């Protein structure tokens, strides 16, 4: 149907619907209206009649128009009806198709569920087959003995890399079959005889190869660590024997321990013999004691038949430390001493250097051997320690015996103390390397050193106690200067304190006891020697000079806190106090006596007894006023002359002047007491400030 006709038909239908609707609306309003009103309106006249006629006319026209329109559009309406029927048929077929498609979709969903279930079953079957295949293929690989492996085990030399790989494969196959068990697999029964034959062949070749390498250790001048490195590269050889032939493994272990033990014994015996021949010729002897007078080194009867002049011994290395303490510091891990090189260069060493070299060599070999044994023989804990001790036991004994022989000949206390400190450092070094210590060995070494050090130090202070002062006075003039024995003692004590400081360890009780015994012997000697001085003043000066020498020699920030320093410092202060009183006695002894007596009465509360001192005040004041200035000059001159150490003399002078002023102040305080306040002489005393100004002239500028 043409689109224009359809639109026209829609317009006609719309007008008709509007007219009918208007009419229906009017009628509905008419029904709702009041009947009386309607009657009144009808009765009212022509207007209503005319309206009624118009309505009827319009209705008739509309009817005719509608009928005419239908007649005019009859063909389009018929065509529209046909199209509607056709559309209805199309929609009916479409509905049937959709219903059929819906039924088909329901069938496809069920098919997909079935396919998913089948896929899951197939996947599970695949996984199971893969697992079975993997285990079966692994089992086949484990029991199959390849021709290349058999050829390598039987024909290839043990040094070849391929032999080691074939040995790993053989070990792997035998281990897995043993772990799995034979079970019902017939193939295992066929394979095991072949594997057993290969195992026996491999055991023989491995054992021979290891023995050959171990026998190379016996070659003289050979570097055994090179052979050990070769053994470690083929460490699996021993592991193979350990798993498959424990008897051969134990035989090899015993053979290695026997060879290495003999090798270390020979090495350290030869090294110790050659090393200790490098000892210095001019070492301390039993004649080099603190109390011994310097003697000329005698040449025996040869002295009568030679024109060479005798040489005085140099004791610098006996009592002073010099740079020797560096051996326990930055030089501790230095290079070992090579005897033949040192002999060619005409070098000689102190005992502590030789001791360090042989002990460091022992510790290095001891550490290296422990690491090799644990790594190669696959042992640990007590088993490793026991095996290690067997390997190093003989070497340990020869080193200990060599050191014991040398220690028993040593008279060098400094060297013995250095060796004691090195023993502690060697023990710490083994701990750092995580190597088990051998406490019995170090206890033996330190025991030897302590015993010898006690004996040597006892000989030192015994020599001091046994000094014959009469012979000493005849051999040299006895004055107030520091004595050479005290200088030796100061240097030796300083050496021990420096060693303790350098080793970063506290002074032990044993060493403290040794030093205190030495100090006691020196104190007794000084007391005896001071008693032989001509005057009491010289006695105090002698003690002060010697104590100051000791303190200045051991003066250090850390040694100041040592017990020896405190003891000597107290003795020096006591001597200085006594000397101060002795110096002041000739100059103001009268004042000192007056002050002490009056203060004693005041302290006891006997103030009434002070009256009898009223007459003495004039004499004391007059003497002081007349003599105080010359006394100050005399004290200054005397102190400068008596003390060789200018700094010491200046400090003591200031101490004397301080004491001098204190006595004046104490005297002035007594004069201010009520008993003496009316005495006119009291005001005549020289003012203490005037005395202090005079004393300031002698105060050092620094």
XYZ file of C-alpha atoms in Angstrom:
702
model
C 0.000 0.000 0.000
C 1.301 3.483 -0.860
C 2.593 5.439 2.193
C 0.390 8.479 1.224
C -2.826 6.468 1.291
C -1.920 4.998 4.629
C -1.306 8.458 6.062
C -4.649 9.710 4.687
C -6.484 6.780 6.185
C -4.808 7.483 9.565
C -6.039 11.134 9.333
C -9.633 10.116 8.549
C -9.704 7.653 11.355
C -8.372 10.317 13.694
C -11.146 12.848 12.757
C -13.777 10.227 13.086
C -12.550 9.180 16.422
C -12.506 12.803 17.556
C -16.165 13.358 16.431
C -17.420 10.230 18.106
C -15.549 11.075 21.213
C -17.030 14.578 21.333
C -20.498 13.183 20.930
C -19.989 10.614 23.645
C -18.642 13.321 25.938
C -21.715 15.529 25.353
C -24.080 12.690 26.019
C -22.270 11.788 29.219
C -22.509 15.384 30.405
C -26.168 15.443 29.482
C -26.788 12.374 31.594
C -25.060 13.962 34.509
C -27.029 17.245 34.175
C -30.082 18.089 36.243
C -33.247 16.845 34.487
C -35.237 19.887 35.531
C -32.699 22.116 34.084
C -32.746 20.204 30.850
C -36.508 20.381 30.693
C -36.385 24.087 31.373
C -33.851 24.542 28.660
C -35.928 22.592 26.168
C -38.994 24.525 27.072
C -37.099 27.775 26.766
C -37.454 28.015 23.064
C -35.880 28.029 19.589
C -32.209 28.091 20.502
C -32.233 24.552 21.692
C -34.278 23.393 18.729
C -31.849 25.017 16.404
C -28.917 23.416 18.221
C -30.503 20.059 17.992
C -30.962 20.426 14.309
C -27.389 21.461 13.807
C -26.171 18.452 15.659
C -28.295 16.114 13.631
C -27.109 17.715 10.423
C -23.455 17.428 11.392
C -23.909 13.805 12.388
C -25.469 12.950 9.083
C -22.676 14.629 7.180
C -20.084 12.847 9.185
C -21.729 9.507 8.533
C -21.898 10.125 4.859
C -18.274 11.285 4.795
C -17.149 8.210 6.665
C -19.040 5.871 4.377
C -17.738 7.615 1.305
C -14.215 7.498 2.590
C -14.466 3.764 3.226
C -15.780 3.235 -0.251
C -12.980 5.322 -1.723
C -10.294 3.443 0.244
C -11.660 -0.049 -0.070
C -8.737 -1.314 -2.151
C -5.983 -0.015 0.159
C -7.886 -1.418 3.120
C -8.105 -4.806 1.478
C -4.409 -4.731 0.643
C -3.632 -3.712 4.252
C -5.653 -6.646 5.489
C -3.698 -9.029 3.283
C -0.423 -7.642 4.494
C -1.501 -8.049 8.102
C -2.402 -11.661 7.462
C 0.995 -12.220 5.774
C 2.823 -10.654 8.720
C 0.904 -12.804 11.098
C 2.032 -15.919 9.190
C 5.649 -14.757 9.206
C 5.554 -14.187 12.943
C 4.043 -17.584 13.440
C 6.886 -19.275 11.522
C 9.460 -17.196 13.427
C 7.956 -18.305 16.704
C 8.179 -21.931 15.597
C 11.843 -21.456 14.598
C 12.693 -19.873 17.941
C 10.991 -22.645 19.838
C 12.987 -25.187 17.822
C 16.239 -23.244 18.538
C 15.421 -23.182 22.252
C 14.989 -26.932 22.222
C 18.311 -27.306 20.384
C 20.119 -25.134 22.984
C 18.940 -27.369 25.787
C 20.408 -30.398 24.007
C 23.783 -28.624 23.428
C 24.129 -27.805 27.202
C 23.731 -31.449 28.105
C 26.271 -32.411 25.431
C 28.787 -29.874 26.856
C 28.447 -31.316 30.360
C 29.097 -34.766 28.973
C 32.161 -33.511 27.065
C 33.538 -31.761 30.190
C 33.216 -34.923 32.225
C 34.900 -36.964 29.502
C 37.746 -34.375 29.307
C 38.350 -34.604 33.063
C 38.564 -38.380 32.883
C 40.952 -38.212 29.939
C 43.159 -35.651 31.764
C 43.320 -37.829 34.871
C 44.280 -40.826 32.777
C 47.009 -38.741 31.104
C 48.479 -37.633 34.461
C 48.498 -41.167 35.780
C 50.218 -42.416 32.656
C 52.803 -39.620 32.845
C 53.569 -40.446 36.485
C 53.934 -44.091 35.679
C 56.088 -43.227 32.696
C 58.321 -40.888 34.769
C 58.866 -43.406 37.530
C 59.319 -46.210 35.076
C 61.805 -44.233 32.977
C 63.673 -43.194 36.171
C 63.765 -46.793 37.312
C 65.021 -47.891 33.907
C 67.696 -45.157 33.951
C 68.762 -46.229 37.449
C 69.240 -49.880 36.637
C 70.545 -49.600 33.098
C 74.337 -49.829 32.896
C 75.574 -47.960 29.844
C 78.485 -49.152 27.795
C 80.390 -45.810 28.093
C 80.233 -46.006 31.876
C 81.478 -49.601 31.915
C 84.306 -48.719 29.555
C 85.310 -45.692 31.624
C 85.378 -47.613 34.910
C 87.360 -50.480 33.435
C 89.777 -48.713 31.116
C 90.087 -44.972 31.863
C 92.784 -43.790 34.303
C 91.620 -42.488 37.671
C 93.204 -39.091 36.962
C 90.845 -38.525 34.061
C 87.841 -36.280 34.619
C 85.517 -38.799 32.986
C 86.419 -41.447 35.568
C 85.180 -39.221 38.386
C 81.903 -38.601 36.561
C 81.465 -42.333 35.884
C 82.200 -43.041 39.559
C 79.457 -40.595 40.577
C 77.033 -42.354 38.230
C 77.970 -45.804 39.542
C 77.562 -44.661 43.143
C 74.196 -43.151 42.287
C 72.900 -46.348 40.662
C 74.058 -48.639 43.473
C 72.685 -46.319 46.168
C 69.262 -45.981 44.530
C 68.885 -49.711 43.937
C 69.793 -50.412 47.553
C 67.360 -47.784 48.781
C 64.520 -49.017 46.550
C 65.116 -52.693 47.252
C 65.077 -55.420 44.630
C 61.307 -55.965 44.757
C 59.757 -58.000 41.972
C 61.709 -56.334 39.149
C 63.559 -59.044 37.254
C 65.750 -56.415 35.562
C 67.326 -55.559 38.909
C 68.529 -59.110 39.353
C 70.138 -58.898 35.933
C 71.804 -55.533 36.630
C 73.174 -55.997 40.172
C 75.963 -58.469 39.235
C 77.228 -56.011 36.629
C 77.140 -53.127 39.116
C 78.911 -55.208 41.769
C 81.662 -56.042 39.321
C 82.095 -52.404 38.379
C 82.117 -51.441 42.087
C 84.953 -53.843 42.863
C 86.945 -52.558 39.907
C 86.358 -48.936 40.955
C 87.307 -49.662 44.590
C 90.639 -51.131 43.520
C 91.481 -48.216 41.216
C 90.423 -45.575 43.739
C 92.359 -47.195 46.593
C 95.522 -47.444 44.490
C 95.208 -43.838 43.346
C 94.718 -42.494 46.888
C 97.632 -44.523 48.257
C 99.856 -43.276 45.454
C 98.994 -39.650 46.295
C 99.583 -40.221 50.007
C 102.966 -41.846 49.396
C 104.062 -38.667 47.614
C 103.968 -36.938 51.021
C 107.103 -38.907 51.926
C 109.242 -37.194 49.310
C 111.785 -34.869 50.945
C 111.366 -31.123 50.376
C 107.939 -31.673 48.821
C 105.064 -29.282 49.381
C 102.497 -31.567 50.950
C 99.739 -28.959 50.599
C 99.876 -29.395 46.810
C 99.122 -33.101 47.223
C 96.383 -32.301 49.722
C 94.819 -29.958 47.187
C 94.840 -32.789 44.636
C 93.182 -35.087 47.157
C 90.493 -32.527 47.876
C 89.727 -32.200 44.161
C 89.018 -35.955 44.130
C 87.416 -36.030 47.569
C 84.616 -38.208 46.198
C 87.089 -41.083 45.814
C 87.300 -41.454 49.586
C 83.550 -40.910 49.947
C 82.982 -43.760 47.466
C 85.200 -46.057 49.527
C 83.470 -44.968 52.723
C 80.100 -46.072 51.320
C 81.128 -49.241 49.499
C 84.291 -50.528 51.211
C 84.585 -49.297 54.780
C 87.649 -51.491 55.437
C 89.636 -49.884 52.633
C 88.478 -46.438 53.763
C 89.690 -47.095 57.320
C 92.985 -48.452 55.956
C 93.524 -45.294 53.913
C 92.652 -43.082 56.879
C 95.161 -44.854 59.128
C 97.811 -44.757 56.420
C 97.333 -41.011 55.915
C 97.511 -40.281 59.667
C 100.699 -42.326 59.966
C 102.342 -40.611 56.969
C 101.350 -37.062 57.933
C 102.319 -37.619 61.562
C 105.826 -38.749 60.599
C 106.117 -35.920 58.096
C 105.203 -33.217 60.633
C 107.521 -34.783 63.212
C 110.454 -34.694 60.791
C 109.620 -31.191 59.592
C 109.310 -29.564 63.027
C 112.314 -31.405 64.409
C 114.516 -30.141 61.578
C 112.974 -26.660 61.669
C 113.432 -26.293 65.438
C 117.053 -27.491 65.230
C 117.945 -25.004 62.505
C 115.825 -22.196 63.909
C 117.272 -22.081 67.415
C 120.797 -21.951 65.962
C 119.910 -18.395 64.923
C 119.744 -17.234 68.533
C 121.734 -14.105 69.353
C 125.129 -14.786 70.878
C 125.018 -11.816 73.238
C 121.930 -12.933 75.139
C 121.226 -12.602 78.836
C 122.986 -15.070 81.115
C 122.845 -15.862 84.809
C 125.467 -13.142 85.365
C 123.172 -10.477 83.922
C 121.176 -9.807 87.078
C 119.874 -6.520 88.435
C 122.244 -6.525 91.375
C 125.361 -7.609 89.510
C 128.045 -5.025 88.857
C 128.992 -4.627 85.165
C 131.795 -7.038 84.393
C 134.098 -7.508 81.455
C 133.313 -10.452 79.223
C 136.226 -12.784 79.831
C 137.853 -14.914 77.198
C 139.327 -17.400 79.677
C 143.026 -18.279 79.403
C 143.073 -16.909 75.913
C 143.134 -13.454 77.470
C 146.770 -13.943 78.419
C 147.826 -14.796 74.884
C 145.984 -12.204 72.839
C 146.398 -8.529 72.238
C 142.644 -7.909 71.806
C 141.065 -5.692 74.417
C 138.172 -7.184 76.427
C 134.720 -5.881 75.540
C 132.228 -4.700 78.148
C 128.854 -6.440 77.902
C 126.012 -4.478 76.419
C 123.036 -4.889 78.736
C 120.679 -2.746 76.681
C 118.708 -5.774 75.530
C 118.678 -7.349 78.993
C 116.787 -4.696 80.971
C 115.257 -2.330 78.361
C 112.618 -3.366 75.865
C 113.389 -1.051 72.948
C 111.163 -2.119 70.020
C 110.851 -5.733 71.077
C 107.205 -5.360 72.148
C 106.147 -4.897 68.496
C 106.398 -8.671 68.109
C 103.071 -9.029 69.949
C 101.581 -6.154 67.978
C 101.776 -5.502 64.254
C 104.604 -8.029 63.766
C 102.760 -10.923 65.393
C 101.478 -12.445 62.134
C 104.555 -11.526 60.121
C 106.504 -13.878 57.880
C 108.148 -16.940 59.386
C 111.902 -17.049 59.812
C 113.567 -19.101 57.066
C 116.696 -20.603 58.683
C 118.875 -21.066 55.595
C 118.089 -17.543 54.320
C 118.822 -16.041 57.742
C 122.103 -17.975 57.930
C 123.198 -16.680 54.544
C 122.455 -13.111 55.662
C 124.198 -13.620 59.027
C 121.005 -12.729 60.896
C 120.379 -13.596 64.526
C 117.264 -13.158 66.637
C 116.044 -12.780 70.181
C 114.414 -15.845 71.714
C 110.901 -14.397 71.441
C 111.284 -14.028 67.651
C 112.346 -17.665 67.321
C 109.537 -18.737 69.659
C 106.966 -16.790 67.607
C 108.196 -18.304 64.340
C 108.041 -21.954 65.429
C 104.731 -21.537 67.277
C 103.148 -19.660 64.363
C 104.319 -22.392 61.988
C 102.812 -24.980 64.294
C 99.501 -23.088 64.586
C 99.280 -22.608 60.803
C 99.901 -26.290 60.060
C 97.660 -27.262 62.967
C 94.771 -25.169 61.574
C 95.272 -26.261 57.976
C 95.439 -29.937 58.901
C 92.215 -29.779 60.929
C 90.343 -28.194 58.031
C 91.730 -30.792 55.602
C 90.819 -33.748 57.849
C 87.240 -32.557 58.381
C 86.819 -31.803 54.684
C 88.433 -34.875 53.160
C 87.603 -37.618 55.670
C 84.062 -36.287 56.276
C 84.356 -36.264 60.073
C 83.264 -33.735 62.706
C 83.090 -33.042 66.434
C 84.935 -35.511 68.670
C 85.847 -37.847 65.828
C 87.551 -35.007 63.948
C 89.369 -33.813 67.076
C 90.611 -37.320 67.862
C 91.845 -37.867 64.301
C 93.464 -34.433 64.265
C 95.299 -35.036 67.535
C 96.685 -38.301 66.156
C 97.998 -36.477 63.110
C 99.608 -33.606 65.057
C 100.520 -35.391 68.303
C 104.135 -36.204 67.462
C 104.765 -32.759 65.997
C 103.261 -31.214 69.114
C 105.644 -33.218 71.292
C 108.764 -32.263 69.360
C 107.827 -28.557 69.358
C 107.121 -28.658 73.075
C 110.423 -30.438 73.782
C 112.398 -27.954 71.672
C 110.786 -24.986 73.411
C 111.320 -26.579 76.809
C 115.057 -26.962 76.118
C 115.376 -23.335 75.046
C 113.203 -21.950 77.842
C 115.270 -23.773 80.435
C 118.365 -21.889 79.171
C 116.774 -18.434 79.019
C 117.704 -15.701 81.512
C 115.826 -12.984 79.627
C 112.744 -12.000 81.652
C 111.471 -9.684 78.907
C 111.635 -12.454 76.336
C 109.832 -14.895 78.631
C 107.038 -12.377 79.291
C 106.649 -11.716 75.556
C 106.359 -15.451 74.917
C 103.636 -15.736 77.577
C 101.621 -13.026 75.855
C 102.098 -14.743 72.497
C 100.653 -17.977 73.890
C 97.425 -16.126 74.691
C 97.361 -14.582 71.209
C 97.910 -17.980 69.563
C 94.974 -19.383 71.521
C 92.771 -16.494 70.335
C 94.001 -17.036 66.763
C 92.842 -20.656 66.831
C 89.415 -19.538 68.075
C 89.163 -17.013 65.228
C 89.935 -19.797 62.748
C 87.282 -21.985 64.397
C 89.828 -24.707 65.083
C 89.508 -26.705 68.335
C 92.134 -25.618 70.823
C 94.650 -27.965 72.479
C 94.557 -26.687 76.072
C 97.008 -29.296 77.354
C 99.676 -28.084 74.949
C 99.318 -24.391 75.786
C 99.048 -25.140 79.493
C 102.357 -27.008 79.236
C 104.050 -24.176 77.316
C 102.767 -21.411 79.609
C 103.644 -23.539 82.635
C 107.253 -23.786 81.434
C 107.385 -20.050 80.748
C 105.869 -19.043 84.110
C 108.205 -21.362 86.000
C 111.245 -19.972 84.220
C 110.061 -16.349 84.517
C 109.527 -16.786 88.272
C 113.005 -18.257 88.606
C 114.675 -15.502 86.569
C 112.857 -12.697 88.389
C 113.618 -14.355 91.728
C 117.278 -14.410 90.727
C 117.018 -10.703 89.885
C 115.649 -9.552 93.219
C 117.792 -12.043 95.114
C 120.806 -10.425 93.467
C 119.497 -7.055 94.596
C 119.030 -8.249 98.159
C 122.529 -9.758 98.216
C 124.325 -6.642 96.964
C 127.493 -6.044 99.014
C 127.364 -2.316 99.667
C 130.970 -2.177 100.850
C 132.262 -3.553 97.542
C 129.819 -1.325 95.695
C 131.121 1.765 97.483
C 134.712 0.813 96.729
C 133.914 0.274 93.052
C 132.248 3.678 92.666
C 131.542 6.818 94.636
C 128.209 6.745 96.409
C 126.415 10.053 95.836
C 122.807 11.218 95.689
C 122.364 10.589 91.966
C 120.159 7.677 90.739
C 121.938 4.356 91.019
C 122.504 2.127 87.979
C 120.786 -0.816 89.695
C 117.671 1.292 90.140
C 117.870 2.343 86.496
C 117.999 -1.304 85.476
C 115.018 -2.063 87.684
C 113.048 0.883 86.255
C 113.720 -0.189 82.665
C 112.845 -3.824 83.405
C 109.616 -2.861 85.196
C 108.698 -0.483 82.373
C 109.306 -3.300 79.893
C 106.849 -5.585 81.719
C 104.209 -2.818 81.852
C 104.646 -2.009 78.147
C 104.278 -5.691 77.262
C 101.025 -5.910 79.238
C 99.739 -2.766 77.513
C 100.704 -3.905 73.999
C 99.100 -7.307 74.458
C 95.761 -5.674 75.382
C 95.496 -7.746 78.533
C 95.371 -6.808 82.168
C 98.345 -7.411 84.394
C 97.622 -10.807 85.938
C 97.963 -11.669 89.590
C 101.109 -13.705 88.921
C 102.848 -10.815 87.171
C 101.697 -8.352 89.822
C 103.215 -10.578 92.511
C 106.513 -10.804 90.591
C 106.719 -7.026 90.151
C 105.826 -6.378 93.772
C 108.602 -8.741 94.908
C 111.086 -6.905 92.678
C 109.924 -3.551 94.010
C 110.286 -4.764 97.571
C 113.889 -5.833 96.928
C 114.694 -2.449 95.342
C 113.043 -0.631 98.245
C 115.183 -2.573 100.712
C 118.336 -1.831 98.686
C 117.546 1.890 98.592
C 116.947 1.893 102.329
C 120.323 0.249 102.900
C 122.131 2.562 100.498
C 120.444 5.704 101.848
C 121.579 4.763 105.352
C 125.166 5.093 104.151
C 124.707 8.727 103.128
C 126.637 11.271 105.177
C 123.666 13.456 106.104
C 119.975 12.933 106.635
C 119.269 15.440 103.894
C 121.386 13.516 101.405
C 119.544 10.364 102.389
C 116.212 11.899 101.387
C 117.672 13.383 98.209
C 119.078 9.987 97.238
C 115.699 8.304 97.732
C 113.840 11.042 95.858
C 116.203 10.916 92.864
C 115.932 7.153 92.587
C 112.149 7.053 93.028
C 111.791 9.832 90.462
C 113.909 7.845 88.016
C 111.580 4.867 88.400
C 108.443 6.970 87.956
C 109.784 8.890 84.964
C 110.808 5.621 83.283
C 107.417 3.958 83.674
C 105.451 7.194 83.242
C 102.502 6.482 80.971
C 98.766 7.207 80.966
C 97.913 3.558 81.555
C 100.842 2.555 83.775
C 99.956 5.375 86.149
C 97.028 3.230 87.250
C 99.237 0.228 87.953
C 99.899 -0.913 91.485
C 103.686 -0.564 91.138
C 103.355 3.084 90.113
C 101.147 3.804 93.115
C 103.584 2.155 95.522
C 106.632 4.023 94.191
C 104.695 7.296 94.015
C 103.714 6.990 97.676
C 107.334 6.286 98.656
C 108.508 9.321 96.698
C 105.914 11.585 98.313
C 106.948 10.386 101.754
C 110.601 11.102 100.976
C 109.694 14.553 99.602
C 107.748 15.356 102.774
C 110.660 14.250 104.944
C 113.101 16.242 102.795
C 110.885 19.328 103.051
C 110.942 19.173 106.827
C 114.687 18.598 106.766
C 115.279 21.654 104.539
C 113.037 23.941 106.599
C 114.527 22.893 109.928
C 117.709 25.048 109.765
C 115.794 28.093 108.598
C 112.532 28.119 110.574
C 112.984 25.212 112.960
C 112.326 27.513 115.901
C 108.997 28.546 114.357
C 108.052 24.937 113.507
C 108.721 23.867 117.099
C 106.682 26.802 118.445
C 103.740 26.072 116.110
C 103.649 22.349 116.846
C 103.743 22.834 120.637
C 101.077 25.556 120.657
C 98.748 23.693 118.289
C 99.062 20.601 120.465
C 97.927 22.591 123.521
C 95.080 24.178 121.569
C 93.873 20.829 120.316
C 93.934 19.459 123.855
C 92.083 22.528 125.229
C 94.928 23.673 127.535
C 94.783 27.309 126.443
C 95.846 28.541 129.898
C 99.264 26.941 129.320
C 99.885 29.179 126.294
C 100.798 32.042 128.600
C 104.285 30.654 129.111
C 104.944 31.008 125.340
C 104.303 34.760 125.487
C 107.929 35.504 126.128
C 109.107 33.275 123.250
C 107.111 35.142 120.629
C 109.554 38.015 120.493
C 112.506 35.740 119.800
C 110.614 33.845 117.048
C 109.417 37.050 115.349
C 112.822 38.692 115.541
C 114.623 35.677 114.099
C 112.123 35.302 111.306
C 112.170 38.978 110.349
C 115.918 38.909 110.192
C 116.416 35.611 108.342
C 113.387 34.969 106.117
C 114.791 36.544 102.941
C 118.210 34.821 103.109
C 116.370 31.609 103.953
C 114.345 31.800 100.736
C 117.492 32.349 98.651
C 119.328 29.561 100.441
C 116.479 27.083 99.924
C 116.339 27.886 96.199
C 120.105 27.458 95.736
C 120.153 24.232 97.686
C 117.335 22.568 95.711
C 118.821 23.503 92.349
C 122.165 21.949 93.322
C 120.838 18.774 94.936
C 118.589 17.514 92.108
C 119.977 16.661 88.699
C 116.445 16.653 87.244
C 115.586 20.331 86.878
C 111.847 19.664 86.694
C 111.977 17.534 89.828
C 114.052 20.154 91.676
C 111.628 22.921 90.685
C 108.591 20.945 91.845
C 110.209 20.111 95.178
C 111.233 23.768 95.603
C 107.594 24.819 95.145
C 106.545 22.158 97.647
C 109.049 23.512 100.199
C 107.912 27.106 99.671
C 104.274 26.014 100.002
C 105.117 24.331 103.311
C 107.110 27.430 104.322
C 104.084 29.701 103.758
C 101.797 27.236 105.579
C 103.985 27.401 108.705
C 103.889 31.216 108.554
C 100.086 31.153 108.285
C 99.809 28.722 111.172
C 102.122 30.913 113.253
C 100.067 33.987 112.372
C 96.856 32.195 113.372
C 98.336 31.293 116.770
C 99.380 34.927 117.325
C 95.764 35.968 116.778
C 94.683 33.940 119.832
C 93.313 35.847 122.848
C 96.337 34.893 124.947
C 98.755 36.695 122.608
C 96.547 39.470 121.294
C 97.963 42.082 123.705
C 101.578 41.239 122.954
C 102.995 44.195 120.944
C 105.563 41.994 119.231
C 102.851 40.217 117.237
C 102.308 43.213 115.023
C 105.995 43.308 114.089
C 105.864 40.018 112.125
C 106.578 40.362 108.403
C 103.384 40.113 106.374
C 102.934 36.756 104.679
C 102.074 38.456 101.377
C 105.488 40.048 101.296
C 107.039 36.600 101.708
C 104.866 35.208 98.904
C 105.920 37.982 96.552
C 109.537 37.122 97.210
C 108.875 33.434 96.611
C 107.196 34.167 93.271
C 110.569 35.247 91.906
C 111.628 31.592 91.937
C 108.489 30.245 90.311
C 109.277 28.721 86.868
C 107.943 30.566 83.844
C 106.675 27.393 82.089
